[in-house]
Coordinates of C-alpha atoms in Angstrom, one line a residue:
Chain A
M1 CA -11.8 5.3 18.8
D2 CA -15.0 3.6 19.8
N3 CA -15.0 0.0 18.8
A4 CA -18.7 -0.6 19.3
I5 CA -19.5 1.3 16.2
Y6 CA -17.3 -1.0 14.2
S7 CA -19.1 -4.1 15.2
G8 CA -20.4 -4.6 11.7
R9 CA -22.4 -7.5 10.5
D10 CA -22.3 -10.9 12.1
V11 CA -20.3 -13.4 10.2
V12 CA -21.9 -16.1 8.1
E13 CA -22.6 -19.3 9.9
F14 CA -20.9 -22.3 8.2
S15 CA -21.9 -25.7 9.4
I16 CA -19.2 -28.5 9.2
W17 CA -21.1 -29.9 6.2
D18 CA -21.0 -26.5 4.4
V19 CA -17.2 -26.4 4.9
L20 CA -16.6 -29.9 3.8
R21 CA -18.9 -29.6 0.8
N22 CA -17.2 -26.5 -0.4
L23 CA -13.8 -27.9 0.1
L24 CA -14.7 -31.1 -1.7
L25 CA -16.0 -29.1 -4.6
A26 CA -12.8 -27.1 -4.7
A27 CA -10.7 -30.3 -4.5
R28 CA -12.1 -31.1 -8.0
W29 CA -9.9 -28.3 -9.4
T30 CA -6.9 -29.5 -7.5
V31 CA -7.4 -33.0 -9.0
A32 CA -8.1 -31.6 -12.5
L33 CA -5.0 -29.4 -12.4
S34 CA -2.9 -32.3 -11.1
L35 CA -4.1 -34.5 -13.9
I36 CA -3.3 -31.9 -16.6
T37 CA 0.1 -31.4 -15.0
F38 CA 0.9 -35.1 -15.0
A39 CA -0.3 -35.7 -18.6
A40 CA 1.2 -32.6 -20.2
G41 CA 4.3 -32.6 -18.0
G42 CA 5.0 -36.2 -18.7
L43 CA 4.6 -35.7 -22.5
V44 CA 6.9 -32.7 -22.5
A45 CA 9.4 -34.7 -20.4
I46 CA 9.5 -37.5 -22.9
I47 CA 10.2 -35.1 -25.7
L48 CA 12.9 -33.5 -23.6
V49 CA 14.5 -36.9 -22.8
L50 CA 14.4 -37.7 -26.5
I51 CA 16.0 -34.4 -27.5
R52 CA 18.7 -34.9 -24.8
N53 CA 19.5 -38.4 -26.1
R54 CA 19.2 -37.9 -29.8
T55 CA 20.3 -34.4 -30.8
D56 CA 23.6 -32.7 -31.2
R57 CA 25.4 -30.6 -28.6
W58 CA 22.9 -27.7 -29.0
G59 CA 19.9 -29.8 -28.2
K60 CA 21.5 -31.1 -25.0
H61 CA 22.6 -27.7 -23.9
V62 CA 19.1 -26.3 -24.4
V63 CA 17.5 -29.1 -22.4
V64 CA 20.0 -28.8 -19.6
L65 CA 19.4 -25.0 -19.5
Y66 CA 15.6 -25.6 -19.5
V67 CA 15.9 -28.1 -16.6
Q68 CA 18.2 -25.8 -14.6
L69 CA 15.9 -22.8 -15.2
F70 CA 12.8 -24.5 -13.9
Q71 CA 14.4 -26.4 -11.1
G72 CA 16.4 -23.4 -10.0
T73 CA 13.6 -20.9 -9.7
P74 CA 10.6 -20.9 -7.3
L75 CA 7.3 -22.3 -8.7
L76 CA 5.5 -19.3 -7.2
M77 CA 7.5 -17.0 -9.3
Q78 CA 7.0 -19.1 -12.4
L79 CA 3.2 -19.0 -11.9
F80 CA 3.3 -15.3 -11.3
L81 CA 5.3 -14.7 -14.5
A82 CA 3.1 -17.1 -16.6
Y83 CA 0.0 -15.2 -15.6
F84 CA 1.0 -11.6 -15.1
G85 CA 4.3 -11.6 -17.2
L86 CA 2.7 -13.0 -20.3
S87 CA -0.1 -10.5 -19.9
A88 CA 2.3 -7.7 -19.7
L89 CA 3.8 -8.9 -23.0
G90 CA 0.4 -8.8 -24.5
F91 CA -0.7 -12.4 -24.4
Q92 CA -4.0 -12.8 -22.7
I93 CA -4.0 -16.0 -20.7
S94 CA -6.6 -17.3 -18.3
A95 CA -5.8 -18.4 -14.8
W96 CA -6.4 -22.0 -16.0
G97 CA -4.1 -21.6 -18.9
A98 CA -1.3 -20.0 -16.8
A99 CA -1.6 -22.5 -14.0
S100 CA -1.5 -25.4 -16.5
L101 CA 1.4 -23.9 -18.4
A102 CA 3.6 -23.1 -15.4
L103 CA 2.9 -26.4 -13.7
T104 CA 3.5 -28.3 -16.9
L105 CA 6.9 -26.6 -17.5
Y106 CA 7.9 -27.1 -13.9
C107 CA 6.8 -30.8 -13.9
S108 CA 8.4 -31.6 -17.2
A109 CA 11.8 -30.2 -16.0
F110 CA 11.8 -32.5 -13.0
L111 CA 10.4 -35.5 -14.7
S112 CA 12.8 -35.3 -17.6
E113 CA 15.7 -35.0 -15.2
I114 CA 14.5 -38.0 -13.3
W115 CA 13.9 -40.1 -16.4
H116 CA 17.2 -39.1 -18.0
G117 CA 18.9 -40.1 -14.8
C118 CA 17.2 -43.5 -14.8
I119 CA 18.2 -44.2 -18.4
Q120 CA 21.8 -43.2 -17.5
A121 CA 21.7 -45.5 -14.6
V122 CA 21.4 -48.6 -16.8
S123 CA 24.9 -49.8 -17.1
K124 CA 26.9 -49.1 -20.3
G125 CA 27.4 -52.8 -20.8
Q126 CA 23.7 -53.2 -21.6
W127 CA 24.0 -50.7 -24.4
E128 CA 27.1 -52.4 -25.8
A129 CA 25.7 -55.9 -25.5
S130 CA 22.5 -54.9 -27.3
A131 CA 24.5 -53.1 -30.0
C132 CA 26.3 -56.4 -30.5
L133 CA 23.0 -58.0 -31.2
A134 CA 22.5 -55.6 -34.1
L135 CA 19.6 -53.8 -32.4
N136 CA 19.1 -50.2 -33.5
W137 CA 18.6 -47.4 -31.1
A138 CA 14.8 -47.8 -30.9
E139 CA 15.1 -51.5 -30.4
Q140 CA 17.8 -51.2 -27.7
M141 CA 15.5 -48.7 -25.9
R142 CA 12.4 -50.8 -26.3
Y143 CA 13.7 -54.2 -25.3
I144 CA 16.8 -53.7 -23.2
I145 CA 17.1 -50.2 -21.6
L146 CA 13.5 -49.1 -20.9
P147 CA 12.4 -52.2 -19.0
Q148 CA 15.3 -51.7 -16.6
A149 CA 15.0 -47.9 -16.5
I150 CA 11.3 -47.9 -15.8
K151 CA 11.8 -50.1 -12.7
L152 CA 14.2 -47.5 -11.4
A153 CA 12.0 -44.6 -12.3
I154 CA 8.9 -45.5 -10.4
P155 CA 9.8 -44.4 -6.9
P156 CA 11.2 -41.0 -7.8
T157 CA 8.4 -40.4 -10.3
V158 CA 5.7 -41.1 -7.8
G159 CA 7.5 -39.1 -5.1
F160 CA 7.5 -36.2 -7.5
M161 CA 3.9 -36.6 -8.4
V162 CA 2.9 -36.4 -4.8
Q163 CA 4.9 -33.2 -4.6
A164 CA 3.2 -31.9 -7.7
V165 CA -0.3 -32.4 -6.2
K166 CA 0.7 -30.3 -3.3
A167 CA 2.4 -27.7 -5.5
T168 CA -1.0 -27.0 -7.2
A169 CA -1.8 -25.1 -4.1
L170 CA 0.5 -22.3 -5.2
A171 CA -1.8 -21.6 -8.2
S172 CA -4.0 -19.6 -5.7
V173 CA -1.6 -16.7 -6.2
I174 CA -3.0 -16.1 -9.6
G175 CA -6.6 -16.3 -8.4
F176 CA -7.1 -19.9 -9.2
I177 CA -9.6 -21.2 -6.7
E178 CA -8.5 -24.8 -5.7
L179 CA -8.5 -26.6 -2.4
T180 CA -6.1 -24.3 -0.5
K181 CA -7.5 -21.1 -1.8
A182 CA -11.1 -22.1 -1.1
G183 CA -9.9 -23.1 2.4
T184 CA -8.4 -19.7 3.1
M185 CA -11.6 -18.0 1.9
I186 CA -13.7 -20.2 4.1
A187 CA -11.3 -19.8 7.0
N188 CA -11.6 -16.1 6.8
A189 CA -15.4 -16.2 6.6
T190 CA -15.8 -18.5 9.6
F191 CA -12.8 -17.4 11.6
K192 CA -12.1 -21.0 12.4
P193 CA -8.8 -21.5 10.6
F194 CA -7.8 -24.6 12.5
M195 CA -10.9 -26.6 11.7
V196 CA -10.7 -25.6 8.1
F197 CA -7.0 -26.3 7.6
S198 CA -7.2 -29.6 9.4
I199 CA -9.9 -30.7 6.9
I200 CA -7.7 -29.4 4.0
G201 CA -4.8 -31.4 5.3
V202 CA -6.9 -34.6 5.5
L203 CA -8.1 -34.0 1.9
Y204 CA -4.6 -33.6 0.5
F205 CA -3.6 -36.8 2.4
C206 CA -6.6 -38.6 0.8
L207 CA -5.3 -37.5 -2.6
C208 CA -1.7 -38.3 -2.1
Y209 CA -1.8 -41.5 -0.1
P210 CA -3.5 -43.7 -2.8
I211 CA -0.8 -42.6 -5.3
S212 CA 2.0 -43.7 -3.0
R213 CA 0.1 -47.0 -2.3
Y214 CA -0.4 -47.7 -6.0
A215 CA 3.3 -47.0 -6.6
R216 CA 4.3 -49.6 -4.0
S217 CA 2.1 -52.3 -5.5
L218 CA 3.5 -51.4 -8.9
E219 CA 7.0 -51.8 -7.6
R220 CA 6.2 -55.2 -6.1
K221 CA 4.7 -56.4 -9.4
M222 CA 7.7 -55.4 -11.4
N223 CA 10.2 -56.9 -9.0
V224 CA 8.5 -60.3 -9.1
R225 CA 8.9 -60.6 -12.8
Chain B
M1 CA 15.8 -35.6 -34.9
K2 CA 19.3 -34.4 -35.6
L3 CA 18.0 -32.4 -38.6
I4 CA 16.0 -30.0 -36.4
S5 CA 18.1 -27.0 -35.8
I6 CA 17.5 -25.6 -32.4
K7 CA 19.0 -22.3 -33.5
K8 CA 16.3 -21.9 -36.1
I9 CA 13.5 -22.7 -33.6
A10 CA 14.9 -20.2 -31.1
L11 CA 15.2 -17.5 -33.8
S12 CA 11.6 -18.0 -34.9
L13 CA 10.4 -18.0 -31.3
V14 CA 12.1 -14.7 -30.7
C15 CA 10.6 -13.2 -33.9
F16 CA 7.2 -14.4 -32.8
L17 CA 7.6 -12.8 -29.4
V18 CA 8.8 -9.4 -30.7
F19 CA 6.0 -9.4 -33.3
S20 CA 3.3 -10.1 -30.8
V21 CA 4.5 -7.4 -28.5
L22 CA 4.6 -4.8 -31.3
S23 CA 1.1 -5.8 -32.4
V24 CA -0.5 -5.1 -29.0
Q25 CA -2.5 -1.9 -29.3
A26 CA -3.2 0.5 -26.5
E27 CA -6.9 0.5 -26.1
N28 CA -9.0 2.7 -23.8
A29 CA -10.3 0.7 -20.8
L30 CA -13.7 2.5 -20.8
D31 CA -14.3 1.8 -24.5
N32 CA -13.4 -1.8 -23.9
I33 CA -15.8 -2.1 -21.1
E34 CA -18.6 -0.6 -23.1
K35 CA -17.8 -2.7 -26.2
N36 CA -17.6 -6.0 -24.3
K37 CA -20.5 -5.1 -22.0
V38 CA -18.5 -6.5 -19.0
I39 CA -16.3 -4.8 -16.4
R40 CA -13.7 -6.9 -14.6
I41 CA -13.4 -5.9 -10.9
G42 CA -10.9 -7.3 -8.4
I43 CA -12.5 -7.8 -5.0
P44 CA -11.2 -9.4 -1.7
T45 CA -12.6 -12.8 -0.7
D46 CA -10.7 -13.0 2.6
Y47 CA -11.5 -9.7 4.3
P48 CA -14.9 -9.5 6.0
P49 CA -17.0 -7.4 6.0
Y50 CA -15.5 -5.9 2.8
G51 CA -15.2 -9.1 0.9
F52 CA -15.8 -12.7 2.1
V53 CA -17.6 -15.8 1.0
G54 CA -21.0 -17.2 2.0
T55 CA -21.8 -20.9 2.3
D56 CA -22.2 -21.1 -1.5
L57 CA -18.6 -19.8 -1.8
Q58 CA -19.9 -16.7 -3.6
P59 CA -18.3 -13.4 -2.6
Q60 CA -20.3 -10.8 -0.6
G61 CA -19.5 -7.7 1.4
L62 CA -19.2 -4.0 1.0
D63 CA -16.6 -4.1 -1.8
V64 CA -18.5 -6.7 -3.7
E65 CA -21.7 -4.7 -3.5
M66 CA -19.8 -1.6 -4.6
A67 CA -18.5 -3.5 -7.6
Q68 CA -22.0 -4.6 -8.5
Y69 CA -23.3 -1.0 -8.0
I70 CA -20.7 0.5 -10.4
A71 CA -21.4 -2.2 -13.0
D72 CA -25.2 -1.5 -12.7
K73 CA -24.6 2.2 -13.2
M74 CA -22.5 1.6 -16.2
K75 CA -25.1 -0.9 -17.5
V76 CA -22.6 -3.7 -18.0
R77 CA -22.1 -7.1 -16.5
V78 CA -19.6 -7.5 -13.6
E79 CA -16.9 -10.1 -13.6
L80 CA -15.6 -10.5 -10.1
I81 CA -11.9 -11.5 -9.7
P82 CA -10.8 -12.6 -6.3
V83 CA -7.5 -10.8 -5.4
I84 CA -5.2 -10.7 -2.4
S85 CA -3.0 -7.9 -1.2
A86 CA 0.1 -9.4 -2.9
N87 CA -1.4 -9.6 -6.4
R88 CA -4.1 -6.9 -6.7
I89 CA -1.8 -4.3 -8.2
P90 CA -0.3 -6.6 -10.8
Y91 CA -3.9 -7.4 -11.8
L92 CA -4.4 -3.7 -12.6
Q93 CA -1.0 -3.2 -14.2
T94 CA -1.4 -6.1 -16.6
K95 CA -5.0 -5.0 -17.4
K96 CA -6.4 -8.3 -16.2
A97 CA -8.8 -6.2 -14.1
D98 CA -10.4 -2.8 -15.0
L99 CA -10.9 -1.8 -11.4
I100 CA -9.7 -2.9 -8.0
I101 CA -12.2 -2.5 -5.2
S102 CA -10.4 -4.1 -2.4
T103 CA -10.1 -1.8 0.7
L104 CA -7.2 -0.1 -1.2
G105 CA -5.7 2.8 0.7
K106 CA -4.0 5.7 -1.0
T107 CA -0.3 6.1 -0.5
P108 CA 2.3 8.2 -2.5
E109 CA 4.1 4.9 -3.4
R110 CA 1.0 3.4 -4.9
E111 CA 0.1 6.6 -6.7
K112 CA 3.2 6.2 -8.8
V113 CA 1.9 2.9 -10.3
L114 CA -1.8 3.3 -10.3
D115 CA -4.6 6.0 -10.2
F116 CA -7.2 6.3 -7.6
S117 CA -10.9 7.3 -7.6
I118 CA -12.4 9.4 -4.8
A119 CA -12.9 7.4 -1.5
Y120 CA -16.0 5.2 -1.3
A121 CA -15.9 3.7 2.2
P122 CA -14.3 4.4 5.6
F123 CA -11.5 2.2 7.0
F124 CA -9.0 2.3 9.8
Q125 CA -6.1 0.1 10.8
G126 CA -5.1 -0.5 14.4
V127 CA -2.9 -2.6 16.6
F128 CA -4.8 -5.2 18.6
A129 CA -3.6 -7.3 21.5
P130 CA -4.9 -9.2 24.5
K131 CA -6.1 -7.0 27.4
T132 CA -3.3 -8.4 29.6
T133 CA -0.7 -6.9 27.4
T134 CA 0.2 -3.3 28.1
I135 CA 0.6 -1.3 24.9
K136 CA 0.0 2.4 25.3
S137 CA 2.3 3.8 22.6
F138 CA 4.3 2.5 19.7
S139 CA 7.4 2.3 21.8
D140 CA 5.7 -0.3 24.0
L141 CA 5.8 -2.6 21.0
V142 CA 9.6 -2.9 21.3
G143 CA 10.5 -6.5 22.1
K144 CA 7.1 -7.7 21.1
S145 CA 6.0 -9.5 17.9
V146 CA 3.4 -8.0 15.7
A147 CA 1.6 -9.9 12.9
V148 CA 0.9 -8.0 9.7
T149 CA 0.0 -8.9 6.2
R150 CA 2.9 -8.4 3.8
G151 CA 2.4 -5.5 1.4
A152 CA -0.8 -4.3 3.2
M153 CA -1.0 -0.7 4.4
E154 CA -0.5 -1.6 8.0
D155 CA 2.8 -3.3 7.1
Q156 CA 4.2 -0.1 5.5
E157 CA 2.7 2.3 8.0
L158 CA 3.6 0.3 11.1
S159 CA 7.2 0.0 9.9
K160 CA 7.4 3.8 9.8
L161 CA 5.7 4.4 13.2
T162 CA 7.5 1.9 15.3
P163 CA 11.0 2.3 16.7
P164 CA 13.6 -0.4 15.9
G165 CA 13.4 -3.5 18.0
V166 CA 9.8 -4.4 17.1
N167 CA 9.6 -7.9 15.8
M168 CA 7.4 -7.6 12.7
K169 CA 6.1 -10.9 11.5
R170 CA 4.9 -10.6 7.9
F171 CA 2.4 -13.1 6.5
E172 CA 1.4 -13.7 2.9
D173 CA -2.3 -13.2 3.3
N174 CA -4.8 -12.0 5.9
N175 CA -5.7 -15.5 6.8
A176 CA -2.2 -16.4 7.9
T177 CA -2.0 -13.1 9.9
I178 CA -5.2 -13.9 11.7
A179 CA -4.2 -17.5 12.4
A180 CA -0.9 -16.4 13.8
F181 CA -2.4 -13.9 16.2
V182 CA -5.3 -16.2 17.2
S183 CA -3.0 -19.1 17.9
G184 CA -0.8 -16.9 20.1
Q185 CA 2.2 -17.0 17.7
T186 CA 2.5 -13.2 18.0
D187 CA 1.9 -10.8 20.9
A188 CA -0.1 -8.3 18.8
V189 CA -1.6 -7.9 15.4
G190 CA -1.8 -4.9 13.0
M191 CA -4.9 -5.0 10.8
G192 CA -8.1 -3.4 9.6
G193 CA -10.5 -2.4 12.4
A194 CA -13.7 -4.0 11.0
V195 CA -12.0 -7.4 10.5
A196 CA -10.3 -7.3 13.9
V197 CA -13.5 -6.6 15.8
N198 CA -15.1 -9.6 14.1
I199 CA -12.2 -11.8 15.1
I200 CA -12.2 -10.6 18.7
K201 CA -16.0 -11.4 18.8
Q202 CA -15.4 -14.9 17.4
N203 CA -12.6 -15.7 19.8
P204 CA -13.7 -14.4 23.2
K205 CA -11.0 -16.5 24.9
L206 CA -8.3 -14.3 23.3
G207 CA -9.5 -11.3 25.4
A208 CA -8.1 -9.0 22.8
E209 CA -8.9 -5.3 22.4
Y210 CA -8.1 -2.3 20.3
K211 CA -4.7 -0.7 21.4
L212 CA -3.3 1.9 18.9
L213 CA -4.5 3.7 15.8
I214 CA -2.1 3.0 12.9
K215 CA -4.0 5.1 10.3
N216 CA -7.3 6.3 9.3
S217 CA -7.3 5.4 5.7
P218 CA -10.5 5.4 3.7
C219 CA -10.8 2.9 0.8
F220 CA -10.3 4.1 -2.8
I221 CA -10.9 2.3 -6.0
G222 CA -7.7 1.5 -8.0
I223 CA -7.6 2.2 -11.7
A224 CA -4.7 1.4 -14.1
K225 CA -2.4 4.4 -14.7
G226 CA -3.6 6.7 -17.4
E227 CA -7.1 5.4 -17.8
E228 CA -8.5 8.9 -17.3
E229 CA -11.9 8.4 -18.9
L230 CA -12.6 5.4 -16.7
R231 CA -11.5 7.2 -13.6
L232 CA -13.8 10.2 -14.3
K233 CA -16.6 7.9 -14.9
V234 CA -16.1 6.0 -11.6
N235 CA -15.8 9.3 -9.8
A236 CA -19.0 10.5 -11.2
I237 CA -20.8 7.3 -10.1
I238 CA -19.3 7.6 -6.5
N239 CA -20.3 11.2 -6.3
E240 CA -23.8 10.4 -7.4
A241 CA -24.0 7.6 -4.9
K242 CA -22.8 9.9 -2.1
K243 CA -25.6 12.3 -2.9
S244 CA -28.3 9.6 -3.2
G245 CA -27.2 8.2 0.2
E246 CA -26.2 4.9 -1.4
I247 CA -22.6 5.1 0.0
D248 CA -24.0 5.7 3.5
K249 CA -26.4 2.8 3.1
L250 CA -23.6 0.4 2.2
S251 CA -21.5 1.6 5.1
K252 CA -24.4 1.2 7.6
K253 CA -25.2 -2.2 6.2
W254 CA -21.7 -3.7 6.4
L255 CA -19.8 -1.6 8.9
A256 CA -22.7 -0.6 11.2
R257 CA -21.6 3.1 11.0
S258 CA -22.2 6.0 8.6
A259 CA -19.7 6.7 6.0
G260 CA -18.8 10.1 7.5
E261 CA -16.7 12.6 5.6
L262 CA -14.8 10.8 2.8
P263 CA -11.9 12.6 1.2
D264 CA -11.7 13.2 -2.6

């Protein structure tokens, strides 16, 4: 087989600026998807924690099952099922919708488990003492339990948020073009994967590092009080 | 909160699901395309010169132009969907795409789950390795590592051709396969000829060359199983394009060779 005839067209020339510009544009979607995930995932997690604390046996079982289901299966598979699985069942869902849905469910499972654990970690004596003061459940939560639980919850919550930012990269499997997917596309057009992936790495770091920094300052503030 | 019966919620959810599934109606893909005036076509974005991005991140390449050509002939708008080897068939099966134009080769396994048009472009897969590595036959690969893209034709074919003892390293997309070979993680790579030649040109230090032919497998357009009207329509467009020289023109533009004899 003669290779010369397969030489084809010359590849497109990307300048460093072209690469950086395109990656920054794609990073917008990573940020947007992360924000949706945090907001919706956090909200669902609060509801799950409430159900787990306030309902009968059934509610608890359902929440535990939910958490185990989403913690125990790969996110990649969840994304795949949310996009293609729902479609096969007849629900038409966009890549945006499927990515948000899967990441929200995934995030809420982890966050609810973290937060539930933090509430559990507040010693039983605190509940009993506040009950002696004739506080009802909501008052106990508001004035006694949550202020202590939140302090405990910050490090694991932030740790998970940083994980979640990076987890959005998996959404590329359903055709969602975010930072990583744009990077692979550019890497294949330029044939310079090392340059492109190094930039991607730096961009992810720029997204995640401020979150960790903010968490540390938040921890300090709370401990002083 | 305690009053909410989880049982009732679960029951109504199940009812809703069952109802929604039953209410889905089988619609003809061609009618849908003509009704909505849009055809959704899956194309590669990581496989030059068939599908890759320009500096504006817009896809271009042989497959992309073919998609545009078919849409023009059907007088509808084209919606391009970037697909990878691992997800292009699910896109078709779940009707998220009407057509897949993504250097899709025809295999008996694939014919069980989707239908094919007639071929529209030439394609071959080969094994490539540095000049210093001696590979004259598939048995020379024993004890060597070969990078391939999981689920791609070269993965399946190479597994059949090589004797046991070849270390097949499978990667999730072409990008990872290329990166592994270029960085020296594997001794050889099995991939499409046109892409490999570009990589070799871009990385002269590698000193890689063409070693073995895995398969000559022209590209076909994938269509969801049973969409006979759409398949006939696409075939008619390709046949017409072959006669008018459009297929040859595309091949010359992107692959620098004529399309040659393409099988039906």
